[in-house]
Amino acid sequence: MTNAVPQTPPRRPFILASACLQTTYLLLLTTSYKHGAFSQIYPLDRGLAVFLVAVIAVTLLALTLIGDGGSKKGALFAVMTGISIAAYTLVDGLGVRQSGNPLSYISWLFLLQGLILPSVCLLMAPARRVHVRAVGKHWKIGSLGGVLSMLAYGMVVVAQSVAPLALVSALRESSVLLAGVIGVLFIGERFSKTRLGLTTAAVAGIAALQLG
């Protein structure tokens, strides 16, 4: 009697797709911040991601986008960022459940993304020497951001392995409230009544998803 050879969970396509999508997301996110205000961009891209994840999860399709006079270019990149967030959230939600091992999935995902992202940035840099010098100058704050990002998203992936994707995504994006506060207190941005209303509406939608 031969022993059955254990099959490797089909996680590799999900990890590769997610690493590419998250690389795209990070490039779009930094471009969004370059062209728009933080308190405008952050609620837009994170709130849109929640909406798209919930919509795709229940196979519905509708989209309403309202602006309040902010940077149109920044808002456009924020919308694209939101779409990429929704895409990699769905990919990782499916992939981590297929793998059956959240920690292994997270480790391989960050390893692959850590190879892809610097390579893409180096290829896209208009002047590679300037890019390398900039990396050397900002590596400390960049490393801190990277560690915090890995810890935060690692917890998200673990949550996705046991909870509905729409609920995990909604809870994750509740940070849109903090974006407005950070933009005003630390960056000196103006937080208009319209933007406040839109942010409040996004948070109300997040709460509705969780309660529903």
Coordinates of C-alpha atoms in Angstrom, one line a residue:
M1 CA 0.0 0.0 0.0
T2 CA 1.6 3.2 -1.2
N3 CA 1.3 6.4 0.8
A4 CA -0.5 9.2 -0.8
V5 CA 1.8 12.2 -1.7
P6 CA 0.4 15.3 0.0
Q7 CA -0.6 17.9 -2.6
T8 CA 0.7 21.5 -2.4
P9 CA -2.2 23.9 -2.0
P10 CA -2.8 25.9 -5.2
R11 CA -1.5 29.2 -3.7
R12 CA 1.3 30.2 -6.0
P13 CA -0.9 31.9 -8.7
F14 CA -2.7 33.9 -5.9
I15 CA 0.6 35.0 -4.3
L16 CA 2.1 36.1 -7.7
A17 CA -1.1 37.9 -8.7
S18 CA -1.3 39.7 -5.3
A19 CA 2.4 40.7 -5.3
C20 CA 1.9 42.3 -8.8
L21 CA -1.3 44.0 -7.8
Q22 CA 0.2 45.3 -4.5
T23 CA 3.2 46.7 -6.4
T24 CA 0.7 48.5 -8.7
Y25 CA -1.2 49.7 -5.7
L26 CA 1.9 51.2 -4.0
L27 CA 3.0 53.0 -7.2
L28 CA -0.5 54.4 -7.7
L29 CA -0.8 55.4 -4.1
T30 CA 2.4 57.4 -4.0
T31 CA 1.4 59.0 -7.3
S32 CA -2.0 59.9 -5.8
Y33 CA -0.3 61.6 -2.8
K34 CA 2.0 63.5 -5.2
H35 CA -1.0 65.1 -7.0
G36 CA -3.6 65.4 -4.3
A37 CA -4.2 66.2 -0.6
F38 CA -3.8 63.4 1.9
S39 CA -7.2 64.1 3.4
Q40 CA -8.8 63.9 0.0
I41 CA -6.9 60.9 -1.4
Y42 CA -6.9 58.5 1.5
P43 CA -10.7 58.4 2.2
L44 CA -11.3 58.1 -1.6
D45 CA -9.0 55.2 -2.3
R46 CA -9.8 53.3 0.9
G47 CA -13.5 53.9 0.8
L48 CA -13.8 52.9 -2.8
A49 CA -11.9 49.7 -2.1
V50 CA -14.5 48.8 0.5
F51 CA -17.3 49.5 -1.8
L52 CA -15.8 47.4 -4.7
V53 CA -15.0 44.5 -2.5
A54 CA -18.5 44.4 -1.1
V55 CA -20.1 44.8 -4.5
I56 CA -18.0 42.1 -6.2
A57 CA -18.5 39.7 -3.4
V58 CA -22.3 39.9 -3.9
T59 CA -22.1 40.1 -7.7
L60 CA -23.6 43.6 -8.0
L61 CA -22.3 46.6 -10.0
A62 CA -22.8 50.3 -9.2
L63 CA -20.5 53.2 -8.7
T64 CA -20.9 56.8 -7.6
L65 CA -18.0 59.2 -7.3
I66 CA -18.4 62.7 -5.9
G67 CA -15.6 65.2 -5.5
D68 CA -15.4 68.6 -3.8
G69 CA -13.0 70.6 -6.0
G70 CA -9.9 68.7 -5.0
S71 CA -7.2 67.7 -7.4
K72 CA -8.8 65.9 -10.3
K73 CA -5.5 64.1 -11.2
G74 CA -5.0 63.0 -7.7
A75 CA -8.6 61.8 -7.4
L76 CA -8.1 59.8 -10.6
F77 CA -5.1 58.0 -9.3
A78 CA -6.9 57.5 -6.0
V79 CA -9.8 55.8 -7.9
M80 CA -7.3 53.5 -9.6
T81 CA -5.6 52.8 -6.3
G82 CA -9.0 51.9 -4.8
I83 CA -9.6 49.4 -7.6
S84 CA -6.2 47.8 -7.1
I85 CA -6.9 47.5 -3.4
A86 CA -10.1 45.8 -4.1
A87 CA -8.4 43.4 -6.6
Y88 CA -5.6 42.3 -4.3
T89 CA -8.0 42.0 -1.3
L90 CA -10.1 39.6 -3.3
V91 CA -7.1 37.7 -4.5
D92 CA -5.6 37.3 -1.1
G93 CA -8.9 36.4 0.5
L94 CA -9.3 33.5 -1.9
G95 CA -5.6 32.6 -1.9
V96 CA -5.2 32.4 1.9
R97 CA -8.2 30.1 2.1
Q98 CA -6.8 27.9 -0.6
S99 CA -3.4 27.7 1.1
G100 CA -4.7 26.7 4.5
N101 CA -1.7 28.3 6.1
P102 CA -2.0 32.1 6.6
L103 CA 1.5 32.6 7.9
S104 CA 3.1 30.7 5.0
Y105 CA 1.0 32.6 2.5
I106 CA 1.9 36.0 4.1
S107 CA 5.7 35.1 4.2
W108 CA 5.8 34.2 0.5
L109 CA 3.7 37.2 -0.5
F110 CA 6.0 39.7 1.2
L111 CA 9.1 38.0 -0.1
L112 CA 7.9 38.1 -3.7
Q113 CA 6.6 41.6 -3.4
G114 CA 9.9 42.7 -1.8
L115 CA 11.7 41.5 -5.0
I116 CA 9.2 43.0 -7.5
L117 CA 8.6 46.4 -6.1
P118 CA 12.3 47.7 -5.9
S119 CA 12.9 46.2 -9.4
V120 CA 9.9 48.1 -10.9
C121 CA 10.8 51.3 -9.1
L122 CA 14.4 51.1 -10.4
L123 CA 13.3 50.5 -14.0
M124 CA 10.8 53.4 -13.8
A125 CA 13.2 55.9 -12.2
P126 CA 14.1 58.6 -14.7
A127 CA 17.6 58.8 -13.2
R128 CA 18.7 55.6 -11.5
R129 CA 21.6 57.2 -9.6
V130 CA 19.3 59.9 -8.1
H131 CA 16.8 57.1 -7.2
V132 CA 19.5 55.1 -5.4
R133 CA 20.7 58.1 -3.5
A134 CA 17.1 59.0 -2.5
V135 CA 16.6 55.4 -1.2
G136 CA 19.8 55.7 0.8
K137 CA 18.6 59.0 2.2
H138 CA 15.2 57.8 3.3
W139 CA 15.8 54.2 4.2
K140 CA 15.1 54.6 7.9
I141 CA 11.6 56.0 7.6
G142 CA 11.0 53.7 4.7
S143 CA 12.0 50.7 6.7
L144 CA 9.7 51.7 9.5
G145 CA 6.8 52.1 7.1
G146 CA 7.6 48.8 5.6
V147 CA 7.6 46.9 8.9
L148 CA 4.3 48.5 10.0
S149 CA 2.8 47.8 6.6
M150 CA 3.8 44.1 6.9
L151 CA 2.4 43.8 10.4
A152 CA -0.8 45.5 9.5
Y153 CA -1.5 43.6 6.3
G154 CA -0.4 40.3 7.8
M155 CA -3.2 40.7 10.4
V156 CA -5.6 41.5 7.5
V157 CA -4.7 38.3 5.7
V158 CA -5.1 36.2 8.8
A159 CA -8.6 37.8 9.4
Q160 CA -9.5 37.0 5.7
S161 CA -8.8 33.4 6.3
V162 CA -11.7 33.1 8.9
A163 CA -14.1 36.0 8.2
P164 CA -16.1 37.3 5.2
L165 CA -14.0 39.5 2.9
A166 CA -16.5 42.4 2.9
L167 CA -16.4 42.6 6.7
V168 CA -12.6 42.4 6.9
S169 CA -12.2 45.1 4.2
A170 CA -14.8 47.4 5.9
L171 CA -13.1 47.2 9.3
R172 CA -9.7 47.7 7.8
E173 CA -10.8 50.9 6.0
S174 CA -12.3 52.5 9.1
S175 CA -9.1 54.4 9.2
V176 CA -10.5 56.9 6.8
L177 CA -11.6 58.9 9.9
L178 CA -8.0 59.2 11.0
A179 CA -6.9 60.4 7.5
G180 CA -8.9 63.6 7.9
V181 CA -7.4 64.3 11.4
I182 CA -3.9 63.6 10.3
G183 CA -4.3 65.8 7.2
V184 CA -5.4 68.8 9.3
L185 CA -3.2 68.4 12.4
F186 CA 0.1 67.2 10.9
I187 CA 0.0 68.3 7.2
G188 CA -1.9 71.5 7.5
E189 CA -4.6 70.6 4.9
R190 CA -8.0 72.2 4.8
F191 CA -10.9 69.9 5.6
S192 CA -14.0 71.3 3.9
K193 CA -17.6 70.7 4.9
T194 CA -18.1 68.7 1.7
R195 CA -15.1 66.5 2.3
L196 CA -16.2 66.0 5.9
G197 CA -19.6 65.0 4.7
L198 CA -18.2 62.5 2.2
T199 CA -15.8 61.0 4.8
T200 CA -18.7 60.7 7.2
A201 CA -20.8 59.0 4.5
A202 CA -17.9 56.5 3.9
V203 CA -17.6 55.7 7.5
A204 CA -21.4 55.2 7.8
G205 CA -21.2 52.8 4.8
I206 CA -18.5 50.9 6.6
A207 CA -20.6 50.7 9.7
A208 CA -23.6 49.5 7.7
L209 CA -21.5 46.7 6.1
Q210 CA -20.3 45.5 9.5
L211 CA -23.7 45.6 11.1
G212 CA -25.3 43.9 8.1

